CSV table of C-alpha atoms in Angstrom, one decimal:
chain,number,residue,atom,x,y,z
A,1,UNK,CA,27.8,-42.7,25.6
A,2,UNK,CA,26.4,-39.2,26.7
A,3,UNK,CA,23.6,-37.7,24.6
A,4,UNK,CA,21.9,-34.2,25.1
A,5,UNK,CA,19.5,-32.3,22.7
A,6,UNK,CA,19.0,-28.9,23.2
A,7,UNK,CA,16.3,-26.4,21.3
A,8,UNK,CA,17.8,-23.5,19.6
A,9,UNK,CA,16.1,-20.4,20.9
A,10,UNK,CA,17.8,-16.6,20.9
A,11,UNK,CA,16.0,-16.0,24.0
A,12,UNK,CA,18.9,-18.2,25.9
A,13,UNK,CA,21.7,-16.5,24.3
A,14,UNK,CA,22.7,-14.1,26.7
A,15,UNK,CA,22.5,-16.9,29.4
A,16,UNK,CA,24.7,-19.3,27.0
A,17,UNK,CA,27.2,-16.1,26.4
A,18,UNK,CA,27.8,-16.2,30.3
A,19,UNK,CA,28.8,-20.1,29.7
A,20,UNK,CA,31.0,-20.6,26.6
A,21,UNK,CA,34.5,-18.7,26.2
A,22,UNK,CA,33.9,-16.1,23.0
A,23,UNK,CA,36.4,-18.1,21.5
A,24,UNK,CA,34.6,-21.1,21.3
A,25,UNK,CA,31.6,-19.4,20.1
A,26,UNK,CA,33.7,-17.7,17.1
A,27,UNK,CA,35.1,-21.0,16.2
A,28,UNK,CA,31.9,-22.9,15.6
A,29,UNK,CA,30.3,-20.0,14.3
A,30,UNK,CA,33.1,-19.7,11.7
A,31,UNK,CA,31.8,-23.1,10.3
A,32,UNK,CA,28.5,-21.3,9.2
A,33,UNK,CA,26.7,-21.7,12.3
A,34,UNK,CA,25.1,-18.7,13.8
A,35,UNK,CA,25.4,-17.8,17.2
A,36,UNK,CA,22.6,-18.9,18.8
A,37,UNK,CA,23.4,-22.1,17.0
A,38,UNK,CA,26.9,-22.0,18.0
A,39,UNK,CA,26.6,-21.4,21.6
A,40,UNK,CA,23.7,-23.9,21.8
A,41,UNK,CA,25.8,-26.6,20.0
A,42,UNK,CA,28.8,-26.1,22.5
A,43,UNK,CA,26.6,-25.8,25.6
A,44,UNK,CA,25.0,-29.4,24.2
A,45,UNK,CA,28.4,-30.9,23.5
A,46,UNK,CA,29.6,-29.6,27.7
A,47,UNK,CA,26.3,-31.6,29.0
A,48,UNK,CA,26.7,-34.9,26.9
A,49,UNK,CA,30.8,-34.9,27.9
A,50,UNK,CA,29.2,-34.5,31.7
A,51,UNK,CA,26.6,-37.0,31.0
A,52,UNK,CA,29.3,-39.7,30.1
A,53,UNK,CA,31.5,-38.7,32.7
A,54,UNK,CA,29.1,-39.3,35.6
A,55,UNK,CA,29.2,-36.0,37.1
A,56,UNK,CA,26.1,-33.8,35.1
A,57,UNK,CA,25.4,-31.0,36.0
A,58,UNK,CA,28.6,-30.6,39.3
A,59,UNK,CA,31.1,-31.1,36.8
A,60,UNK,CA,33.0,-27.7,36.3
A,61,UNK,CA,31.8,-27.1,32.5
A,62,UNK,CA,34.9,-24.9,32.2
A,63,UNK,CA,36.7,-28.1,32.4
A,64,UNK,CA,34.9,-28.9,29.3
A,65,UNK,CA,36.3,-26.8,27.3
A,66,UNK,CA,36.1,-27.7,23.2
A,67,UNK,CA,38.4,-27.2,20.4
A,68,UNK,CA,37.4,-28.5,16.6
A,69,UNK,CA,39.0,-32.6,16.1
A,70,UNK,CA,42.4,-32.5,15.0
A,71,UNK,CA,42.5,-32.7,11.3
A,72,UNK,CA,39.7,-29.9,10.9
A,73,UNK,CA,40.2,-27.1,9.3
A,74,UNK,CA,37.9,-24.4,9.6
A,75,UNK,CA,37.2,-22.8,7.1
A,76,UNK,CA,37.3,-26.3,4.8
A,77,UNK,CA,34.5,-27.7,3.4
A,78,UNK,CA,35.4,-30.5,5.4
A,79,UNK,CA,34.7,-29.0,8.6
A,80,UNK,CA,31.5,-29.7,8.5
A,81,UNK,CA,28.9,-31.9,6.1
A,82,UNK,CA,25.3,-30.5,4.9
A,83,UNK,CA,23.4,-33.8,5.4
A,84,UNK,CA,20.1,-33.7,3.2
A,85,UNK,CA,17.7,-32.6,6.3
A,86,UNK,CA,19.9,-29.4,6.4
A,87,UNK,CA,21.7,-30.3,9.6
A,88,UNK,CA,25.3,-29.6,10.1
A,89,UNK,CA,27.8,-32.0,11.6
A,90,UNK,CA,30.7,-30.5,14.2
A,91,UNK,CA,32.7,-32.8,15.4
A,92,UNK,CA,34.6,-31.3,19.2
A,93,UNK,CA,37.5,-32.6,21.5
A,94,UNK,CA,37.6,-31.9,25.0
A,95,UNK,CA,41.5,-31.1,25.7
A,96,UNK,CA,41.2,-32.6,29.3
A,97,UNK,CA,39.0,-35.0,28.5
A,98,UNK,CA,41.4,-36.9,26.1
A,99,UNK,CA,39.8,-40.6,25.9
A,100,UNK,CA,36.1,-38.5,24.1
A,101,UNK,CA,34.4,-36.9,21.5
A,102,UNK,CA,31.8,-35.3,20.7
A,103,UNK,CA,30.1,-35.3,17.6
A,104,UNK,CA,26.9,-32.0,17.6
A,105,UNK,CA,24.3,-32.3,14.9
A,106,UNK,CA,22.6,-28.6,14.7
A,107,UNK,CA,19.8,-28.1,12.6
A,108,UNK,CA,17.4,-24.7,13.0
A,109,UNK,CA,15.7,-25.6,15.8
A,110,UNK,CA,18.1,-28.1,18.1
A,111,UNK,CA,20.8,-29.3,18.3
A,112,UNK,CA,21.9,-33.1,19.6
A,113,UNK,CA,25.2,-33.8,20.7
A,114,UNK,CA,26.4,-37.7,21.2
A,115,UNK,CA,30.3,-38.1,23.6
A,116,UNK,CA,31.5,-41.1,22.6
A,117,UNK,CA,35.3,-43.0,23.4
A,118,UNK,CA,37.2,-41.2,20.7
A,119,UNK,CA,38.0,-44.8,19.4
A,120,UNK,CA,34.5,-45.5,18.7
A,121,UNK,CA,32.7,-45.0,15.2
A,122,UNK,CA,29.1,-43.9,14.7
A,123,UNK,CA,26.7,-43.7,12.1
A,124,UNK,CA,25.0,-41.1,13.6
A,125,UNK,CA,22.4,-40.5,10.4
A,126,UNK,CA,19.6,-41.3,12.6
A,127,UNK,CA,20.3,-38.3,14.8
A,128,UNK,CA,20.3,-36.0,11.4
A,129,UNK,CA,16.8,-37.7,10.7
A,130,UNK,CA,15.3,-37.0,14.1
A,131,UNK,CA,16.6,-33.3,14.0
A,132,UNK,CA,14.7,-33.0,10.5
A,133,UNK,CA,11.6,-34.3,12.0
A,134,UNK,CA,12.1,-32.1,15.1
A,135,UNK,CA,12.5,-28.8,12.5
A,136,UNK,CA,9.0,-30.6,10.8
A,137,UNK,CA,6.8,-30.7,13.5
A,138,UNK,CA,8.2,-27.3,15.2
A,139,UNK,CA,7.6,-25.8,11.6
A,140,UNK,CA,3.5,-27.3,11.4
A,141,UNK,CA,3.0,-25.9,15.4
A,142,UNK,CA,3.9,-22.1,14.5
């Protein structure tokens, strides 16, 4: 399994832009993320795929490129799930990476993104909990 968390910060976006197709970025943020939380959540999603695969930071992350699972529709309410910490759940495919998926939590301030065998099943509420505290503790330091 490959795990990366990233913090959500609109300072990086113009760096992210120069990373993810536009594409991408209009597909997630057609879910009801914003930007900064779309871009964030795909550029999360292209380091835990690399972290499983061995390669980090050398792989080619436009090899990585994401589409929503099969079976999501966008604009459906089943795209995504509010959990009660106010975190969103994506779940993304890597087309050339075809044995993986990636599942991004994204809450205001990070997001986590878990690659997993695309076989495998997760409770993943944990991650939804951490995120929560994350938003908490970022929330009492401001």
């Amino acid at each position: 399994m490959g795990v990366d968390i990233e913090r959500i910060d609109a300072d990086r976006i113009k760096v992210l832009r120069t990373q993810i197709p536009r594409g991408e970025e209009h597909e997630l943020s057609s879910l009801g993320l914003t930007p900064v939380q779309a871009l964030t959540a795909a550029w999360s999603a292209r380091e835990a795929l690399s972290k499983v695969l061995g390669g980090g930071l050398s792989i080619d992350m436009a090899m990585l490129a994401l589409d929503l699972e099969p079976g999501v529709e966008i604009d459906s309410k089943n795209s995504q799930k509010t959990l009660k910490s106010g975190s969103k759940l994506v779940k993304l495919v890597a087309p050339f990476v075809t044995h993986l998926r990636v599942e991004v939590r994204v809450a205001d301030t990070a997001a986590l993104a878990l690659a997993l065998p695309r076989t495998a099943s997760c409770d993943c509420s944990k991650a939804a909990q951490w995120l929560a505290q994350l938003d908490e503790l970022r929330g009492a330091a401001a």
